Each structure stands twice: as C-alpha cells, then as structure tokens.
Amino acid sequence: MMFEHEVLIIGAGLAGLRAAVEAVRRGSNAAVITKVYPVRSHSNAAQGGINAALTDRGDDWTDHALDTIKGSDYLADQDAVEVMCSEAGQALIELEHMGVIFSRDDQGKLGTRRFGGQKAARTFFVGAITGQAMLHVLYEQVVKANVRVYDEWFVTSLIVEDGVCHGAVAMDIRTGEAHTVRAKAVILAAGGAGRVYEPSTNALICTGDGYALAYRAGAPLMDMEMVQYHPTTLASNGVLISEAARGEGGYLLNSKGDRFMLKYAPDYKELASRDVVSRCEQTEIDEGRGVDGCVLLDLRHLGREVVERKLGYLQEVAHDFMGIDLAETPIPIRPGMHYMMGGIKTDVNGATMVPGLYAAGEVANVSVHGGNRLGANSLLDTVVFGRRSAIAAIEYAGSVRDMPKNEDQLKADQARIRRIVDRPKGLRTAAVRRELADSMHSHVAVFRNQHGMEAAAAKVREIKSAYEKVSIEDKGKVFNTDLVFALELGYVIDTAEAICASALTRKESRGAHYRTDMPKRDDANWLKHILVYEGASGADPRIAFLPVTITRWKPVERKY
Ligand SMILES: Cc1cc2nc3c(=O)[nH]c(=O)nc-3n(C[C@H](O)[C@H](O)[C@H](O)COP(=O)(O)OP(=O)(O)OC[C@H]3O[C@@H](n4cnc5c(N)ncnc54)[C@H](O)[C@@H]3O)c2cc1C
C-alpha cells in the first residue's frame, strides 16, 4: 500500500507531538509515525521539569540564555539560544493553557525549583511526572484533531532522490509489511541514543534511529562527541535519580563523608553544571574516595516530610531497586549516560542540510546545548523547536510540486529485511550491542584519551562488519521484535561511528568532551562545530567544520 501526506513527522515524543499540534493549527495534512504507542516515548520518563525565565518572577530570558551558553562551554550557537530562551515563557504558558497542570507554590502560583548550572529557580514541574503530563496533554490534542498516527510502525529508511527528501519507508510491526509513506516534507523527531552505551538512563527504544536515518540520507551530524553523563544514576541498572534531588538541596558525599563539591565548585556546589559534577564524582571515585565505584547522594538533612512530599518518586525508586529509605540512608550513585547534545545539524527552523528534511528534539542539534545541556532545557528545546520545525516544513511543502512515484527504496528495504530473516544462525543482536555499548562506556565517557577513543573506534569498525552476521530466531511476520532489535542495532552502530569520529577529531577538552591527554579548552583552534558525514560505500566518515555563532556573550573561563 502507498500513503501520502504533506508533512510526515517521525516520532511521537514531545518534539514530534508539538510539531503535529502546530501542523493541525495550520490546517496541514500531517501524519505522525512512531515505533511505540505515542505515550510510551522516552519523553514520558522526564521527571525534573522544564526551564523558562518569566519576567513577572523578576527573571529575564537573557539570564537564562547566559546560563545556557556558559553551561554549553560556549559551543552553543548564541542566536539559537536566544530563540529558545526568549520563546520559553510563551511555550510554558501555552502548555498550561492546553492542560498541563504544573505544580504550585504556597501562594498558588506556578512553583519552581533550581536546577544545575543556573543562577535562578526557573524550572517548572509537574510533581515528578513533568514529561508524562506534557506528553499526555499534547497527545490529547493530536487525538482531538484526528491526526493520522501510524502507531507501532518502524521507519527503515528516508526516501531521498536527487538529494531531496520525499518521505520514508516504514514497516507496520503488527503485520511485518513495509510501506512507502510519501511526504513533501519530513520532520525527524526520533529522540536520543542512550542504548549506544550501557548502562543508560534512557528507555530501551532509544537506539539512535533518527541520527542514523539522517546520516545515511546524507545529512551531517554535529558535535556528536558531546554525550552527557548525568551525575546521579544507579550503578546497578543506570536508572536516573532526578536532578530534583540536588535541586531540593541534596548533598554529594565521598567515602570519608566529605561534601566534596564544596572544594570543586564553591559557588554552585552540587548544582554546578552536569559535566562538571560528573567529573568531580569520577575523580573522587578514581582517587579512591568512592564507595564501590559510586559516591553517595545524601537527603537525610531535608527531613522525611520533604523527601516524601517533594521527592516521593525517588523514594520509590530507591526503595524498589536498592531497598533504601532516602530519609534515613544516603544512596550510592555514579555518573551515567543520559543525553545526546550532538545531533542532526539544523538551523533555528529545524531545516537540515538535506532539502525536505527537518529535525527537532533530542535527535536534532540546533545548537542550543553545545558541549553540555542544562537540566530541564531539553523539554524546552522539544516544544520550542518542534513548533518551529512544523512551521518551516509546512511552508517548504507548499513549494513542492512533484514527488517521485517509484518504489525503489521500499524494494531495497524489503530485500535488506529478507536477508536478515533468511540468514542462518549467526550472532545474536543483544550480545553484539552489549559489546559495543560496553566499549563506548569504557572509552568515550566522562574522561577520554586518544588511545581509548581509538580502541572504541576500532571496536565500532569490527562490529560494523560483524553486523552482517547477525541473525534472528523469530522468522515470523507478526510483531517480530527480534527483527526490530536487529534493525535497531544497525542504527546503534552508525550512531557510535559518528560519536567516535567526532570525539577523535576534537583535540581539546570542552563541556562533556574531557580528554585527560588534552585537558585545556582551546578557543583559538577549537571554538567550532564538528560535522560528520557518512563515508561513501563503507569508507570512514567525512569530517567538516562550522564556526560557532557568537552574538553578545564572549567566551570566558567557566567557573562554578
Ligand atoms: C529518565 C529521563 C529523565 C529526563 N528528565 C528530563 C527533565 O526533567 N527535563 C528535561 O528537560 N529533559 C529531561 N530528559 C531529556 C528529555 O526527556 C528528552 O531529551 C526528550 O524528552 C526527548 O524528546 P523527543 O521528542 O526528542 O524524543 P522521544 O520522546 O524519545 O521520542 C522519540 C520518538 O521517536 C519514535 N521513533 C524513534 N525511532 C523510530 C523509528 N525507527 N521508527 C518510528 N518511530 C521511531 C519513538 O517511537 C518516539 O515516539 C530526561 C531524559 C530521561 C531519559
């Protein structure tokens, strides 16, 4: 069967659904395609909140912009940060009007908490379910407007002819049939790539599909070396302990009981930016002041009432996974892979370098996060740039007259799928992914060096050739998750390849990219973006550079 739309949105997380709401408002024939039911997208897991500087609170968007730029270690494009921070207030109030019931303070006004790397308390939240509340409200709008949502359809390729994007090929997971979905414009809102690492705070579905789809379609990925390790994750399984714990006043202690952040970041302490806190923790652990490879997060001084009322969800996580009562006992935590600052290079309207292809949300790099994202700036990024990408994609779609009618990409993808299904018993997807993800966590994590990154890149190459031997046991058509995981592994490998290529290129330390063999930031040579293009027919990726846009904030040394 063949399907056709004006705009096709790939992804039903916050970025995709916000784009869909905008498309509906503008009367566009838009459709959403998603590999999981929309409200199961990873956005659902966001707990902490969303940033906005509201003028009537005595806050100012330029202060938010400066915090964001400083947090980015001056790698963010300042024009893009200005767009995000100046539109934040409107985006927040609009969400409230749509029905997101934000938590209130004692006066009944919208409540805030202070998140890391920020001078002001400007993080708005819905208890510990901010992402879930936002996602459900946006999905309600999409259902109300009768937007066509292809639930549980898995995108296998973008359709690109003569360098222009015209839609996607996707497999209906329920039937196993692949289809061509033509569109005049495509918005990729396919989320992050946590599973390129192990462990990760991300859902199992965050396998870098969007990065790889764009990369294979000729769009460059930018600053892929910038991988965020969140300071507080559980050692056993990578589950996130939200920054809200430190936002409400939690301490970090080493094995001696010292509150070590006082030494490293006297002003911001536990609320320095995430890359900084993760490095401090890892230093304590590496220098022998850790506790079984962790440090401790201590909430005891907040008292049981605050822990249970304001951080009740974390109390549940601590109890269920560790058997710990946070009001009584500090919990062991360590830095864990959390977020991709890097992504598909776009302008402030979501346009990628491939005509017809737009991107928004975590998969995109606009670039507002640069070398390090501030907590609660991602939810903001999804709604601001989800909306803007829809506006630009609709306008572009209006100029498209013809679309190719052939089914070449569909046939190629069907053949690729058949090869995997028909392959005799070989390597197992899970084991191959695990090997790759362990190597990324060992070598391209909080601290890096040339030797380690080369080892990771070599492992990626080895696994890329081994991918041709991956086989599946389920040979059926209906709900073949074995097949979906094998296809996802291909995306994981391409994303890892781009991360390693970018990381090996940057010969300095900046933001989350900290090289023990080159520990200094080097603005003279490296205040620039790194673009990674897929290499032609199996060759190494191709690298290019772009200048960073500086508007009014000159780069200075970063201190917290
Ligand atoms: C545990 C956790 C807590 C977080 N807390 C916060 C927070 O408090 N504040 C904050 O600002 N940020 C937070 N973040 C980050 C933030 O939640 C994410 O960056 C953001 O929600 C990503 O939204 P998205 O719309 O880009 O992608 P997602 O919500 O990940 O959605 C991706 C969509 O793409 C679809 N998709 C992917 N691949 C395919 C394919 N091949 N075919 C079809 N569909 C596909 C998926 O089905 C899904 O619908 C948190 C992240 C995690 C993991």
Tab-separated table of C-alpha atoms and ligand atoms in Angstrom, residues 10-16 33-38 40-51 115 130 135 153-156 189-192 201-203 205-207 209-210 213 240 242 274 338-339 360-363 373-380 382 491, ligand 1:
chain	number	residue	atom	x	y	z
A	10	ILE	CA	8.776	10.657	12.543
A	11	GLY	CA	8.466	10.378	16.322
A	12	ALA	CA	5.641	10.903	18.789
A	13	GLY	CA	7.616	12.201	21.753
A	14	LEU	CA	7.311	15.818	22.826
A	15	ALA	CA	9.066	17.220	19.755
A	16	GLY	CA	7.004	15.190	17.289
A	33	ILE	CA	4.734	7.724	12.612
A	34	THR	CA	6.089	6.059	15.765
A	35	LYS	CA	7.626	2.723	16.631
A	36	VAL	CA	5.897	2.655	20.019
A	37	TYR	CA	2.500	3.907	21.118
A	38	PRO	CA	2.977	7.712	21.475
A	40	ARG	CA	5.449	5.278	25.619
A	41	SER	CA	8.033	7.601	24.020
A	42	HIS	CA	11.012	8.365	26.245
A	43	SER	CA	9.743	11.908	26.895
A	44	ASN	CA	7.336	10.186	29.241
A	45	ALA	CA	10.217	9.475	31.641
A	46	ALA	CA	11.214	13.126	32.180
A	47	GLN	CA	10.707	13.945	35.814
A	48	GLY	CA	12.558	17.105	36.802
A	49	GLY	CA	10.959	19.872	34.775
A	50	ILE	CA	11.146	22.488	32.047
A	51	ASN	CA	13.004	25.805	32.174
A	115	PHE	CA	18.408	23.169	38.594
A	130	THR	CA	6.640	16.539	34.064
A	135	LEU	CA	3.171	14.171	26.598
A	153	TRP	CA	5.359	1.479	12.582
A	154	PHE	CA	9.109	1.235	12.334
A	155	VAL	CA	10.936	3.542	9.907
A	156	THR	CA	13.642	1.699	7.975
A	189	ALA	CA	11.791	13.775	15.894
A	190	ALA	CA	13.065	10.297	16.716
A	191	GLY	CA	14.693	11.022	20.099
A	192	GLY	CA	18.034	10.045	21.618
A	201	THR	CA	19.099	6.288	31.856
A	202	ASN	CA	17.292	6.036	28.527
A	203	ALA	CA	14.476	3.698	27.570
A	205	ILE	CA	13.837	2.156	22.495
A	206	CYS	CA	16.426	4.996	22.412
A	207	THR	CA	18.657	3.393	19.803
A	209	ASP	CA	17.434	5.584	14.779
A	210	GLY	CA	16.999	9.225	13.792
A	213	LEU	CA	18.479	7.634	9.209
A	240	LEU	CA	18.039	8.050	36.824
A	242	SER	CA	16.464	13.121	39.043
A	274	ARG	CA	26.278	18.283	34.880
A	338	HIS	CA	21.872	10.308	29.802
A	339	TYR	CA	21.584	12.601	26.800
A	360	ALA	CA	13.608	18.610	16.188
A	361	GLY	CA	14.036	17.394	19.753
A	362	GLU	CA	16.916	15.358	21.111
A	363	VAL	CA	17.872	13.979	17.683
A	373	ARG	CA	22.973	20.686	28.325
A	374	LEU	CA	21.470	22.258	31.429
A	375	GLY	CA	18.887	20.118	33.212
A	376	ALA	CA	15.317	20.994	32.119
A	377	ASN	CA	16.453	22.671	28.881
A	378	SER	CA	15.620	19.613	26.783
A	379	LEU	CA	11.876	19.622	27.368
A	380	LEU	CA	12.007	23.293	26.443
A	382	THR	CA	11.446	19.917	22.184
A	491	TYR	CA	21.265	2.393	13.912
B	1	LIG	C1	14.935	9.364	32.541
B	1	LIG	C2	14.999	10.702	31.836
B	1	LIG	C3	14.599	11.851	32.502
B	1	LIG	C4	14.665	13.090	31.861
B	1	LIG	N1	14.270	14.209	32.538
B	1	LIG	C5	14.278	15.407	31.903
B	1	LIG	C6	13.785	16.575	32.543
B	1	LIG	O1	13.303	16.539	33.673
B	1	LIG	N2	13.839	17.751	31.876
B	1	LIG	C7	14.344	17.846	30.604
B	1	LIG	O2	14.353	18.940	30.046
B	1	LIG	N3	14.785	16.736	29.966
B	1	LIG	C8	14.761	15.531	30.579
B	1	LIG	N4	15.209	14.419	29.913
B	1	LIG	C9	15.555	14.531	28.483
B	1	LIG	C10	14.263	14.630	27.668
B	1	LIG	O3	13.246	13.905	28.300
B	1	LIG	C11	14.425	14.105	26.251
B	1	LIG	O4	15.579	14.644	25.663
B	1	LIG	C12	13.219	14.496	25.390
B	1	LIG	O5	12.022	14.141	26.033
B	1	LIG	C13	13.291	13.856	24.023
B	1	LIG	O6	12.085	14.104	23.352
B	1	LIG	P1	11.951	13.769	21.812
B	1	LIG	O7	10.573	14.154	21.414
B	1	LIG	O8	13.075	14.352	21.073
B	1	LIG	O9	12.141	12.177	21.729
B	1	LIG	P2	11.404	10.935	22.442
B	1	LIG	O10	10.468	11.336	23.490
B	1	LIG	O11	12.482	9.994	22.792
B	1	LIG	O12	10.543	10.325	21.257
B	1	LIG	C14	11.125	9.674	20.154
B	1	LIG	C15	10.025	9.166	19.254
B	1	LIG	O13	10.592	8.679	18.043
B	1	LIG	C16	9.982	7.455	17.689
B	1	LIG	N5	10.946	6.688	16.896
B	1	LIG	C17	12.266	6.508	17.141
B	1	LIG	N6	12.800	5.709	16.187
B	1	LIG	C18	11.800	5.381	15.332
B	1	LIG	C19	11.719	4.577	14.169
B	1	LIG	N7	12.777	3.923	13.678
B	1	LIG	N8	10.527	4.462	13.564
B	1	LIG	C20	9.429	5.083	14.051
B	1	LIG	N9	9.446	5.855	15.151
B	1	LIG	C21	10.622	5.997	15.780
B	1	LIG	C22	9.647	6.815	19.017
B	1	LIG	O14	8.611	5.871	18.855
B	1	LIG	C23	9.209	8.021	19.839
B	1	LIG	O15	7.850	8.296	19.636
B	1	LIG	C24	15.140	13.174	30.531
B	1	LIG	C25	15.516	12.016	29.859
B	1	LIG	C26	15.468	10.796	30.507
B	1	LIG	C27	15.932	9.581	29.755
